[in-house]
Amino acid sequence: MAEVSDDTRHLYDLFGVLPGTTATADLLRAVGATRVDAGLGELLSSRLAVLVESADRPLRYRLHDVVRAHARQCARALPEERWRSLLRLVVDFYADAAAHGDALVLGARFRIQPPPVRPLAELGAQKALFTRGADALEWLDAERDNLQAVIRVAADEGWHQEVWRLCESLWALYHSRKHLADCVESGLLGIEAAQHEARPDVEIRMRNQVARAAYELGDLDRAESQLDAATGLLEPAGDPRLSGVVWESRGLIALARGRSEATPRAVGERAEEARQLFERALAANRAVPDPHGVVVQSYNVAQALVAGERWTDALGVLDEAAEVARTTGDEPMLPRIDLVRAQAFVGLGSLDRAVAATVAAADRAASLKQLAKLDQALELLAALADRAEDRPLRAACEEKLRELRRNLGLEPPA
């Protein structure tokens, strides 16, 4: 390191402070680095760092593994107060950036944390980190490993508010890209942070996120145990929307248990149980009122109606939910609504309308980069193509499926 400039040496020390493995120029500037571009160029030319390139993501820089270990050793030689102050700048940068990303991806959903103090424009020196939901989701996914490392470090340092703020914001990533193990890991740290701060409202949200991840992983017993613990905190928490999120998760578990039942009667009973839970959640959101919550819970009511083979009733509920979503700009909910609408049309035997709804869901999910919903839409479209006895309809399904896969750079299935 003797041959590099003082500014580059400072940059090298900053790399040693970072909890993650990569850094952008924006992050380095946020923690006080100067002459960042020149310093990064010097680290690259000295073969101390490598460039991590991607066609649709910002440039990231990474020290070689052995070099990074040395940089961390050097950073630990800094005065303790200086090291912690730099680390806190890193954590604050990610907490604010993740909050802005969440707001763009999921819109005006119910959040416990206040909006970030720093505007998004302040986090990027030359241009905004992201400007729309799809870009924000890509940024969050690209920073995924760094964000998990930041949560762990913040928990170690006792920065409890930053831990749960990050966990709450990252639901936008966990839910959209199904990083379920990450959700469980960070959620458990979020529960501890909420308990340290004596925040029952936060603890309910964290336990619900862990429950939702466990539910999607198929561990329904673990999900229910988290919800049982959350239910005991509802009265001191106060906000009716927190009751709504717990009822919603219980409804999803009821639907999941229904899918595993052996008899149509048992399936119907589970579907009705779920519908009643979702109706309670819907009423809680209407009482606030919370338009996004109304859309989500209406969508869930429709899922329960489809499971109970009440397809026409489901379509009516979905039409109302879609109208609210369009009126309030809740674009991320529209692919979800279209997918349930397609299932209702299948139940009614209207395959052409099911195909149209599925294609709409796929197109919207692709534009929003909601990869999990896109995958569901593609899977349903393939099933509809297999089922269609109408040759033109089957050909249209297969052509749309090929087009979507081409646009995403995916290989056709074997």
XYZ file of C-alpha atoms in Angstrom:
414
model
C 0.000 0.000 0.000
C 3.021 2.313 0.236
C 2.816 3.167 -3.481
C -0.765 4.536 -3.464
C -1.891 8.058 -2.571
C -3.202 9.089 0.848
C -6.759 9.407 -0.522
C -6.586 5.893 -1.916
C -5.188 4.597 1.365
C -8.167 6.182 3.145
C -10.483 4.510 0.645
C -8.759 1.196 1.341
C -9.396 1.654 5.065
C -13.071 2.345 4.359
C -13.337 -0.944 2.479
C -12.071 -2.570 5.658
C -14.919 -1.046 7.685
C -17.692 -2.219 5.343
C -19.696 -5.189 6.699
C -20.348 -6.554 3.199
C -18.051 -7.545 0.368
C -18.816 -4.966 -2.334
C -19.223 -1.200 -2.472
C -20.533 1.394 -4.883
C -19.033 4.836 -5.344
C -22.202 6.288 -3.769
C -21.712 4.288 -0.580
C -18.055 5.282 -0.321
C -18.915 8.962 -0.750
C -21.629 8.639 1.892
C -19.056 7.518 4.460
C -16.757 10.445 3.750
C -14.383 9.275 1.002
C -12.911 11.923 -1.317
C -11.557 11.580 -4.858
C -13.523 8.333 -5.020
C -13.296 7.740 -8.763
C -9.545 8.322 -8.822
C -9.032 6.155 -5.757
C -11.065 3.282 -7.161
C -9.107 3.541 -10.402
C -5.861 3.306 -8.441
C -7.081 0.250 -6.499
C -8.050 -1.407 -9.784
C -4.766 -0.606 -11.525
C -2.840 -1.846 -8.472
C -4.806 -5.128 -8.733
C -6.067 -4.701 -5.182
C -9.707 -4.491 -6.289
C -11.883 -5.891 -9.052
C -14.904 -4.468 -10.796
C -18.213 -6.317 -10.475
C -20.135 -5.413 -13.633
C -23.748 -6.031 -14.591
C -25.781 -4.783 -17.519
C -28.676 -3.504 -15.404
C -27.063 -2.763 -12.030
C -24.655 -0.062 -10.782
C -20.920 -0.733 -10.860
C -19.637 -2.389 -7.721
C -16.107 -2.806 -6.487
C -14.683 -5.660 -4.453
C -11.294 -6.198 -2.865
C -9.628 -9.538 -3.508
C -10.283 -11.915 -0.600
C -6.782 -11.774 0.870
C -6.647 -8.016 0.361
C -10.033 -7.564 2.069
C -8.810 -9.480 5.125
C -5.804 -7.158 5.310
C -8.026 -4.070 4.872
C -10.219 -5.189 7.739
C -7.187 -5.719 9.922
C -6.005 -2.196 9.079
C -9.454 -0.748 9.779
C -9.475 -2.388 13.206
C -6.300 -0.468 13.986
C -8.261 2.804 13.672
C -9.331 4.493 16.924
C -12.465 2.770 18.236
C -14.583 5.922 18.067
C -13.495 6.592 14.477
C -14.204 3.001 13.404
C -17.685 3.019 14.951
C -18.567 6.397 13.478
C -17.668 5.174 9.984
C -19.607 1.971 10.511
C -22.622 3.967 11.667
C -22.511 6.017 8.452
C -22.615 2.776 6.474
C -25.607 1.468 8.453
C -27.466 4.782 8.138
C -26.873 4.878 4.380
C -28.354 1.414 3.915
C -31.271 2.061 6.300
C -32.316 5.186 4.375
C -31.708 3.643 0.935
C -33.686 0.496 1.803
C -36.574 2.601 3.114
C -36.700 4.583 -0.138
C -36.522 1.348 -2.114
C -39.375 -0.178 -0.127
C -41.526 2.917 -0.743
C -41.002 2.684 -4.502
C -41.514 -1.079 -4.715
C -44.580 -1.448 -2.487
C -46.018 2.064 -2.495
C -48.122 3.378 0.373
C -48.312 0.193 2.428
C -48.613 0.294 6.226
C -45.203 0.966 7.782
C -44.227 1.487 11.404
C -41.043 3.445 10.767
C -41.235 7.128 9.779
C -40.024 8.172 6.308
C -36.226 8.506 6.016
C -34.813 11.909 6.913
C -32.501 12.122 3.895
C -34.175 12.443 0.507
C -33.248 9.875 -2.096
C -31.326 12.467 -4.123
C -28.830 12.923 -1.272
C -27.838 9.254 -1.309
C -26.493 9.377 -4.871
C -23.842 11.958 -5.685
C -24.204 11.987 -9.473
C -27.675 10.506 -9.963
C -30.405 8.871 -7.882
C -29.774 5.303 -6.753
C -33.081 4.376 -8.427
C -36.126 6.225 -9.717
C -38.901 3.629 -10.022
C -40.022 0.470 -8.302
C -38.462 -1.994 -10.736
C -35.064 -0.271 -10.454
C -35.348 -0.117 -6.666
C -36.053 -3.838 -6.527
C -32.976 -4.545 -8.644
C -30.867 -2.320 -6.361
C -32.116 -4.107 -3.248
C -31.428 -7.502 -4.815
C -27.936 -6.458 -5.923
C -27.195 -5.262 -2.372
C -28.793 -8.300 -0.763
C -25.666 -9.809 0.825
C -24.432 -6.404 1.989
C -27.805 -5.616 3.547
C -27.849 -8.886 5.491
C -24.315 -8.186 6.728
C -25.321 -4.666 7.771
C -28.262 -6.005 9.796
C -25.971 -8.441 11.614
C -23.426 -5.725 12.405
C -26.111 -3.298 13.587
C -27.450 -6.005 15.910
C -23.942 -6.636 17.282
C -23.487 -2.910 17.916
C -26.841 -2.582 19.662
C -28.320 -0.203 17.082
C -31.757 -1.694 17.571
C -33.843 0.842 15.665
C -31.699 0.444 12.552
C -32.042 -3.346 12.774
C -35.822 -3.369 12.697
C -36.029 -0.477 10.220
C -33.931 -2.465 7.762
C -35.953 -5.626 8.380
C -39.235 -3.834 7.766
C -37.958 -2.170 4.584
C -36.540 -5.395 3.195
C -39.951 -7.054 3.117
C -40.173 -5.472 -0.341
C -37.202 -7.615 -1.397
C -37.951 -10.776 0.574
C -41.543 -11.000 -0.620
C -40.904 -10.052 -4.244
C -37.842 -12.266 -4.783
C -38.630 -14.977 -2.193
C -35.378 -14.738 -0.231
C -37.116 -16.596 2.555
C -34.094 -17.789 4.561
C -32.835 -14.189 4.670
C -36.244 -13.095 5.923
C -36.147 -15.583 8.789
C -32.575 -14.705 9.779
C -33.094 -10.945 9.801
C -36.588 -11.233 11.290
C -35.278 -13.047 14.358
C -32.764 -10.235 14.868
C -35.616 -7.780 14.372
C -37.642 -9.494 17.116
C -34.711 -9.121 19.534
C -34.309 -5.464 18.547
C -38.013 -4.792 19.163
C -37.816 -6.439 22.580
C -34.780 -4.305 23.501
C -36.761 -1.182 22.586
C -39.971 -2.424 24.255
C -41.874 -1.966 20.993
C -44.753 -4.468 20.825
C -45.896 -3.000 17.499
C -42.502 -3.650 15.940
C -42.301 -7.124 17.467
C -45.666 -8.027 15.905
C -44.452 -6.910 12.486
C -41.162 -8.818 12.839
C -42.884 -11.989 14.049
C -45.382 -11.740 11.217
C -42.568 -11.476 8.653
C -40.886 -14.573 10.087
C -44.268 -16.334 10.057
C -44.842 -15.452 6.410
C -41.424 -16.776 5.436
C -42.017 -19.983 7.406
C -45.425 -20.353 5.747
C -43.904 -20.077 2.276
C -41.204 -22.564 3.263
C -43.962 -25.002 4.229
C -43.283 -24.890 7.986
C -46.836 -24.061 9.027
C -46.352 -25.031 12.687
C -43.460 -22.605 13.057
C -45.496 -19.909 11.333
C -48.397 -20.415 13.726
C -46.133 -20.313 16.785
C -44.820 -16.906 15.685
C -48.379 -15.664 15.158
C -49.426 -16.973 18.573
C -46.664 -14.888 20.156
C -47.675 -11.868 18.067
C -51.350 -12.202 19.032
C -50.477 -11.715 22.697
C -49.000 -8.315 21.823
C -51.936 -6.940 19.840
C -53.670 -5.150 22.715
C -50.640 -3.119 23.890
C -49.687 -2.363 20.277
C -53.038 -0.746 19.561
C -53.017 -0.242 15.778
C -55.863 -2.250 14.169
C -53.763 -2.826 11.050
C -51.417 -4.994 13.108
C -54.379 -7.217 13.956
C -55.076 -7.258 10.233
C -51.639 -8.552 9.280
C -51.885 -11.352 11.850
C -55.354 -12.384 10.646
C -54.096 -12.259 7.064
C -51.243 -14.643 7.842
C -53.561 -16.985 9.730
C -55.869 -16.974 6.718
C -53.024 -17.919 4.384
C -52.085 -20.791 6.698
C -55.716 -21.974 6.702
C -55.678 -22.015 2.883
C -52.393 -23.934 2.898
C -53.764 -26.515 5.304
C -56.860 -26.780 3.139
C -54.763 -27.631 0.094
C -53.392 -30.618 1.994
C -56.800 -31.874 3.169
C -58.066 -35.153 1.742
C -61.774 -34.384 1.326
C -63.671 -31.635 -0.532
C -65.639 -30.904 2.639
C -62.456 -30.262 4.629
C -61.093 -28.065 1.833
C -64.311 -26.052 1.833
C -64.230 -25.618 5.608
C -60.642 -24.355 5.475
C -61.538 -21.958 2.655
C -64.418 -20.546 4.701
C -62.180 -20.213 7.768
C -59.658 -18.296 5.653
C -62.367 -16.072 4.148
C -63.586 -15.044 7.592
C -60.046 -14.217 8.720
C -59.402 -12.149 5.593
C -62.740 -10.352 6.066
C -61.642 -9.366 9.581
C -58.360 -8.072 8.184
C -60.261 -6.195 5.469
C -62.533 -4.547 8.040
C -59.503 -3.449 10.079
C -57.958 -1.763 7.034
C -61.224 -0.111 6.017
C -61.546 1.334 9.517
C -58.249 3.247 9.267
C -58.707 3.643 6.201
C -55.689 2.100 4.453
C -56.284 1.773 0.676
C -53.350 -0.583 0.088
C -54.481 -2.781 2.949
C -58.005 -2.823 1.512
C -56.651 -4.004 -1.855
C -54.449 -6.696 -0.285
C -57.167 -8.105 1.934
C -59.774 -7.997 -0.854
C -57.333 -9.981 -2.995
C -56.990 -12.461 -0.135
C -60.773 -12.743 0.275
C -60.939 -13.569 -3.437
C -58.284 -16.279 -3.003
C -60.419 -17.877 -0.300
C -63.533 -17.641 -2.491
C -61.687 -19.378 -5.342
C -60.549 -22.105 -2.962
C -64.193 -22.532 -1.944
C -65.234 -22.714 -5.635
C -67.191 -19.449 -5.385
C -65.698 -18.190 -8.621
C -68.264 -15.576 -9.610
C -68.160 -14.016 -6.119
C -64.357 -13.935 -6.362
C -64.470 -12.056 -9.673
C -66.707 -9.382 -8.159
C -64.316 -8.854 -5.249
C -61.326 -8.736 -7.613
C -62.967 -6.135 -9.853
C -63.469 -3.847 -6.860
C -59.889 -4.425 -5.650
C -58.442 -3.703 -9.091
C -60.406 -0.450 -9.312
C -59.022 0.731 -5.947
C -55.507 -0.343 -6.970
C -55.671 1.601 -10.233
C -57.172 4.663 -8.554
C -54.491 4.763 -5.841
C -51.557 3.819 -8.090
C -51.050 0.465 -6.364
C -49.490 -1.123 -9.469
C -47.684 -4.011 -7.686
C -51.039 -5.525 -6.681
C -52.400 -5.750 -10.229
C -50.401 -8.863 -11.309
C -51.534 -10.631 -8.148
C -55.158 -9.724 -8.818
C -54.871 -10.917 -12.428
C -53.494 -14.295 -11.333
C -56.412 -14.962 -8.982
C -58.809 -13.711 -11.660
C -57.302 -16.267 -14.046
C -57.885 -19.045 -11.509
C -61.522 -17.994 -11.153
C -61.965 -18.111 -14.933
C -60.440 -21.594 -14.994
C -62.987 -22.665 -12.399
C -65.779 -21.284 -14.572
C -64.387 -23.154 -17.592
C -63.562 -19.946 -19.490
C -60.037 -20.766 -20.654
C -59.750 -17.890 -23.142
C -60.428 -15.326 -20.408
C -58.086 -17.213 -18.065
C -55.330 -16.944 -20.676
C -55.959 -13.213 -21.131
C -55.768 -12.599 -17.369
C -52.604 -14.699 -17.061
C -50.900 -12.875 -19.916
C -51.802 -9.531 -18.303
C -50.312 -10.764 -15.014
C -47.118 -11.911 -16.740
C -46.673 -8.640 -18.624
C -47.219 -6.531 -15.512
C -44.985 -8.706 -13.337
C -42.197 -8.546 -15.939
C -42.365 -4.746 -16.162
C -42.233 -4.479 -12.354
C -39.507 -7.169 -12.133
C -41.663 -9.173 -9.735
C -39.909 -12.397 -10.608
C -41.840 -14.624 -8.222
C -45.196 -13.526 -9.652
C -43.821 -13.762 -13.174
C -42.788 -17.350 -12.488
C -46.303 -18.144 -11.235
C -47.821 -16.560 -14.338
C -45.548 -18.527 -16.673
C -46.327 -21.759 -14.833
C -50.076 -21.110 -15.089
C -49.807 -20.144 -18.761
C -47.963 -23.386 -19.510
C -50.671 -25.356 -17.686
C -53.381 -23.566 -19.650
C -51.589 -24.346 -22.904
C -51.497 -28.028 -21.962
C -55.163 -27.987 -21.025
C -56.533 -26.134 -24.044
C -58.205 -28.387 -26.601
C -58.763 -25.359 -28.843
C -55.759 -25.446 -31.218
C -55.612 -21.669 -31.916
C -55.852 -20.959 -28.164
C -53.144 -23.486 -27.371
C -50.902 -22.019 -30.093
C -51.477 -18.506 -28.725
C -50.565 -19.671 -25.201
C -47.374 -21.349 -26.373
C -46.318 -18.365 -28.504
C -46.849 -15.928 -25.625
C -44.898 -18.230 -23.336
C -41.998 -18.323 -25.815
C -42.103 -14.532 -26.192
C -41.979 -13.936 -22.451
C -39.113 -16.381 -22.032
C -37.190 -14.762 -24.896
C -37.647 -11.301 -23.391
C -36.306 -12.550 -20.063
C -33.403 -14.433 -21.581
C -34.747 -17.754 -20.333
C -34.238 -21.062 -22.058
C -37.406 -22.918 -23.086
C -38.253 -25.796 -20.741
C -36.846 -29.197 -21.692
